[in-house]
Structure formats: C-alpha cells, structure tokens
C-alpha cells in the first residue's frame, strides 16, 4: 500500500498532549489507511532543549516511517517533505491586560517613529536634499527661494504614499493580497530559526552519543 508523507518544518502542540503523526505531517493514502496512520502516536525523544517556556524536540522522518511500518507492515512509505520536523511543546500563555498591551504597542510605535524619522533626516542631510530641492525649484519656476515649500510638501506626500505602497498596508487594511516585505522577512526568519535549532539539537545529540 502506497503512503506519501509530507512532514512539516515546524509544528506546535500544547504541553502534555500526545504527539501524533497528523501533528507533524500531512498523509496521503486511502481513506481508511490515512485515518489509521494519522492517529499513530510518536515517541518523544528525551533529548531536546528548553526555549523560553517551551520544550523543543526533533522528530525525524525515519521515526515516522518506523512508527507507520510497525502498525502497517505492508505500507510503502515515500517522503515528499522535510527530513526533520521541529516540534515545539508550548505552555498556555497568560493573556496580558489591555493596558499593558496598549502601552507596549505605544512604546514600539514611539521607538519606530523616532528611529525612522532620524534615519530619514540623516539621509536627507547627508545627500543635501535641501539644496537639490532648491535647484529643482529654480529649474521649474526660474526663481531662487530658500524654502521651496511646494516641492517639499509634494515630496513629503510622495514619501508617505511610497512607504504605504512598499509595506502594502494602510492602517489595518491591506492594499493588495501580496505578502508584505515584513511578512516575507518574518517567514524567512522563522525558517532560519527552525534550521538553526534543528542543527543545534542534532549537534547536541551527536556530542552526547560520542561522550
């Protein structure tokens, strides 16, 4: 019987909950066989690391295949996904108060506002943007002014619109359905973090086996 597995890169389950194949991989097989395989419980290795309040372990695709063949000896298992899955056993988090959440968001917004405005002003100072605007005003209006407000205001509006288009957000509303640059970076960060943790735990297991 053909069975196809697609293990995930990372899986999160609650602490104390038994780990089943359906938690760490997608299964493609005949309906009755699929239900049997998805409900198979997987052993949890005692080797792992503690990350904040969570426990992190690795489940190899070989462990999954071994568990399947024990229950279904005539199954032919093919792996079409990851070779290792990072399993994070999460503790129930306490819900923070609304006041604390508001203050935290306010603090982050303040830091981002100050940092971004400082970066923009520093860039404009280094590139002498004020002098460039003066030259633009002289080219278009044949007049020298110290503060070309029309160009300054137009540039400020264009800068704000450009930032909104780049980050694909206006307030809470998404401009298009495309993923935003922040979402892409967060996805890349999560993948890199999962790979680093898998390597760290694997290295730890190798060192313990040699000692």
Coordinates of C-alpha atoms in Angstrom, one line a residue:
X1 CA 0.0 0.0 0.0
X2 CA 1.4 3.4 -1.1
X3 CA 1.7 6.1 1.6
X4 CA 3.0 9.5 0.9
X5 CA 4.3 11.7 3.8
X6 CA 4.9 15.5 3.8
X7 CA 6.4 16.4 7.2
X8 CA 6.3 20.0 8.3
X9 CA 9.3 22.2 9.0
X10 CA 7.8 23.2 12.4
X11 CA 4.9 22.0 14.5
X12 CA 3.4 23.5 17.7
X13 CA 1.3 21.5 20.2
X14 CA 0.3 22.0 23.8
X15 CA 2.4 20.5 26.6
X16 CA 1.0 17.2 27.9
X17 CA -0.7 16.5 24.6
X18 CA 0.3 13.2 22.9
X19 CA 2.2 13.6 19.7
X20 CA 0.5 12.0 16.7
X21 CA 1.6 11.8 13.0
X22 CA -1.1 14.2 12.0
X23 CA 0.5 16.9 14.2
X24 CA 3.8 16.8 12.3
X25 CA 3.0 15.6 8.7
X26 CA 0.4 15.5 6.0
X27 CA -0.6 12.0 4.9
X28 CA -1.8 10.9 1.5
X29 CA -3.2 7.3 1.3
X30 CA -6.5 5.5 1.0
X31 CA -9.1 7.0 3.4
X32 CA -9.3 4.2 5.9
X33 CA -5.5 3.8 5.9
X34 CA -5.0 7.6 6.2
X35 CA -7.1 7.8 9.4
X36 CA -5.1 4.9 10.9
X37 CA -1.8 6.5 10.1
X38 CA -2.7 10.0 11.2
X39 CA -3.7 8.6 14.7
X40 CA -0.4 6.8 15.2
X41 CA 1.3 8.2 18.3
X42 CA 5.0 9.1 18.0
X43 CA 7.6 8.7 20.8
X44 CA 9.1 11.9 22.1
X45 CA 12.9 11.9 22.4
X46 CA 14.2 12.9 25.8
X47 CA 16.9 14.9 24.1
X48 CA 15.9 18.4 23.3
X49 CA 16.3 22.0 24.5
X50 CA 14.2 24.4 26.6
X51 CA 13.4 27.6 24.7
X52 CA 11.8 30.2 27.0
X53 CA 8.8 28.4 28.5
X54 CA 8.6 25.9 25.6
X55 CA 10.3 22.5 25.1
X56 CA 11.8 21.9 21.6
X57 CA 12.4 18.4 20.1
X58 CA 13.2 17.0 16.7
X59 CA 11.1 14.3 15.0
X60 CA 12.9 12.6 12.2
X61 CA 11.0 11.3 9.1
X62 CA 12.7 7.9 9.9
X63 CA 10.9 7.9 13.3
X64 CA 7.6 8.5 11.5
X65 CA 8.3 5.8 8.9
X66 CA 9.3 3.3 11.7
X67 CA 6.1 4.0 13.6
X68 CA 4.0 3.5 10.4
X69 CA 5.6 0.2 9.4
X70 CA 5.1 -1.1 12.9
X71 CA 1.4 -0.5 12.6
X72 CA 1.1 -1.2 8.9
X73 CA 3.8 -3.7 7.9
X74 CA 2.9 -3.8 4.2
X75 CA 2.9 0.0 3.8
X76 CA 5.4 1.5 1.3
X77 CA 6.1 5.0 2.6
X78 CA 7.5 7.8 0.4
X79 CA 8.7 11.1 1.9
X80 CA 8.0 14.2 -0.1
X81 CA 8.6 16.8 2.6
X82 CA 11.2 17.7 5.3
X83 CA 13.6 15.2 6.7
X84 CA 13.4 16.7 10.2
X85 CA 10.5 18.4 12.0
X86 CA 10.9 20.8 14.8
X87 CA 8.3 20.1 17.5
X88 CA 7.6 22.9 20.0
X89 CA 5.6 21.9 23.1
X90 CA 4.0 25.2 24.2
X91 CA 2.8 26.2 27.6
X92 CA -0.5 28.0 27.9
X93 CA 0.3 31.7 27.9
X94 CA -1.4 34.2 30.2
X95 CA -3.3 36.8 28.4
X96 CA -1.8 40.2 29.2
X97 CA -4.0 43.1 30.3
X98 CA -5.3 45.5 27.7
X99 CA -3.5 48.4 29.4
X100 CA -0.2 46.6 29.2
X101 CA -0.7 45.6 25.6
X102 CA -1.6 49.3 24.7
X103 CA 1.5 50.6 26.5
X104 CA 3.7 48.0 24.7
X105 CA 2.2 49.0 21.3
X106 CA 2.6 52.7 22.1
X107 CA 6.2 52.2 23.1
X108 CA 7.1 50.2 20.0
X109 CA 5.3 52.9 17.8
X110 CA 7.3 55.6 19.6
X111 CA 10.6 53.8 19.1
X112 CA 9.9 53.2 15.4
X113 CA 8.7 56.7 14.8
X114 CA 11.8 58.3 16.3
X115 CA 14.1 55.8 14.7
X116 CA 12.6 56.2 11.2
X117 CA 12.4 60.0 11.3
X118 CA 16.1 60.1 12.5
X119 CA 17.1 57.8 9.6
X120 CA 15.2 59.8 7.0
X121 CA 16.5 63.2 8.3
X122 CA 20.1 61.9 8.5
X123 CA 19.9 60.6 4.9
X124 CA 18.5 63.9 3.6
X125 CA 21.3 65.8 5.4
X126 CA 24.0 63.6 4.0
X127 CA 22.6 63.8 0.5
X128 CA 21.9 67.5 0.8
X129 CA 18.3 67.1 -0.3
X130 CA 17.5 70.7 0.6
X131 CA 20.0 72.0 -2.0
X132 CA 18.6 69.6 -4.6
X133 CA 15.1 70.9 -3.9
X134 CA 16.3 74.5 -4.4
X135 CA 17.8 73.6 -7.7
X136 CA 14.6 71.9 -8.8
X137 CA 12.6 75.0 -7.9
X138 CA 15.0 77.1 -9.9
X139 CA 14.8 74.8 -12.9
X140 CA 11.0 74.6 -12.9
X141 CA 10.0 78.1 -11.7
X142 CA 13.1 80.1 -12.7
X143 CA 13.2 81.5 -9.1
X144 CA 15.6 81.0 -6.2
X145 CA 14.0 80.5 -2.8
X146 CA 15.4 79.4 0.5
X147 CA 12.5 77.1 1.3
X148 CA 10.7 75.7 -1.8
X149 CA 7.5 74.6 0.1
X150 CA 5.7 73.3 -2.9
X151 CA 8.4 70.8 -3.7
X152 CA 8.9 70.0 0.0
X153 CA 5.2 69.3 0.5
X154 CA 4.9 67.2 -2.7
X155 CA 8.0 65.2 -1.7
X156 CA 6.6 64.5 1.8
X157 CA 3.3 63.3 0.5
X158 CA 5.1 61.1 -2.1
X159 CA 7.3 59.7 0.6
X160 CA 4.3 58.7 2.7
X161 CA 2.5 57.2 -0.2
X162 CA 5.6 55.3 -1.3
X163 CA 6.1 53.8 2.2
X164 CA 2.4 52.7 2.3
X165 CA 2.7 51.1 -1.1
X166 CA 6.0 49.4 -0.2
X167 CA 4.7 47.9 3.0
X168 CA 1.3 47.1 1.3
X169 CA -0.7 48.5 4.3
X170 CA -2.8 51.5 5.0
X171 CA -3.7 51.3 8.7
X172 CA -5.1 47.8 9.2
X173 CA -6.1 47.4 5.6
X174 CA -4.0 45.5 3.1
X175 CA -3.7 47.3 -0.3
X176 CA -3.2 44.1 -2.3
X177 CA -3.2 40.4 -1.5
X178 CA 0.5 40.1 -2.0
X179 CA 2.6 39.3 1.1
X180 CA 4.2 42.4 2.7
X181 CA 8.0 42.7 3.0
X182 CA 7.7 42.3 6.7
X183 CA 5.7 39.0 6.3
X184 CA 8.4 37.8 3.8
X185 CA 11.2 38.6 6.3
X186 CA 9.3 37.0 9.2
X187 CA 8.8 33.8 7.1
X188 CA 12.5 33.8 6.3
X189 CA 13.4 34.4 9.9
X190 CA 11.2 31.5 11.1
X191 CA 12.7 29.1 8.6
X192 CA 16.3 30.1 9.5
X193 CA 15.5 29.8 13.2
X194 CA 14.0 26.4 12.7
X195 CA 17.0 25.2 10.7
X196 CA 19.4 26.6 13.4
X197 CA 17.5 24.9 16.2
X198 CA 17.5 21.6 14.3
X199 CA 21.2 21.8 13.8
X200 CA 21.8 22.8 17.4
X201 CA 19.8 19.8 18.8
X202 CA 21.4 17.4 16.3
X203 CA 24.8 18.6 17.3
X204 CA 23.9 18.2 20.9
X205 CA 22.7 14.6 20.3
X206 CA 26.0 13.8 18.4
X207 CA 28.1 15.2 21.2
X208 CA 26.1 13.2 23.9
X209 CA 26.4 10.0 21.9
X210 CA 30.2 10.3 21.5
X211 CA 30.8 11.1 25.2

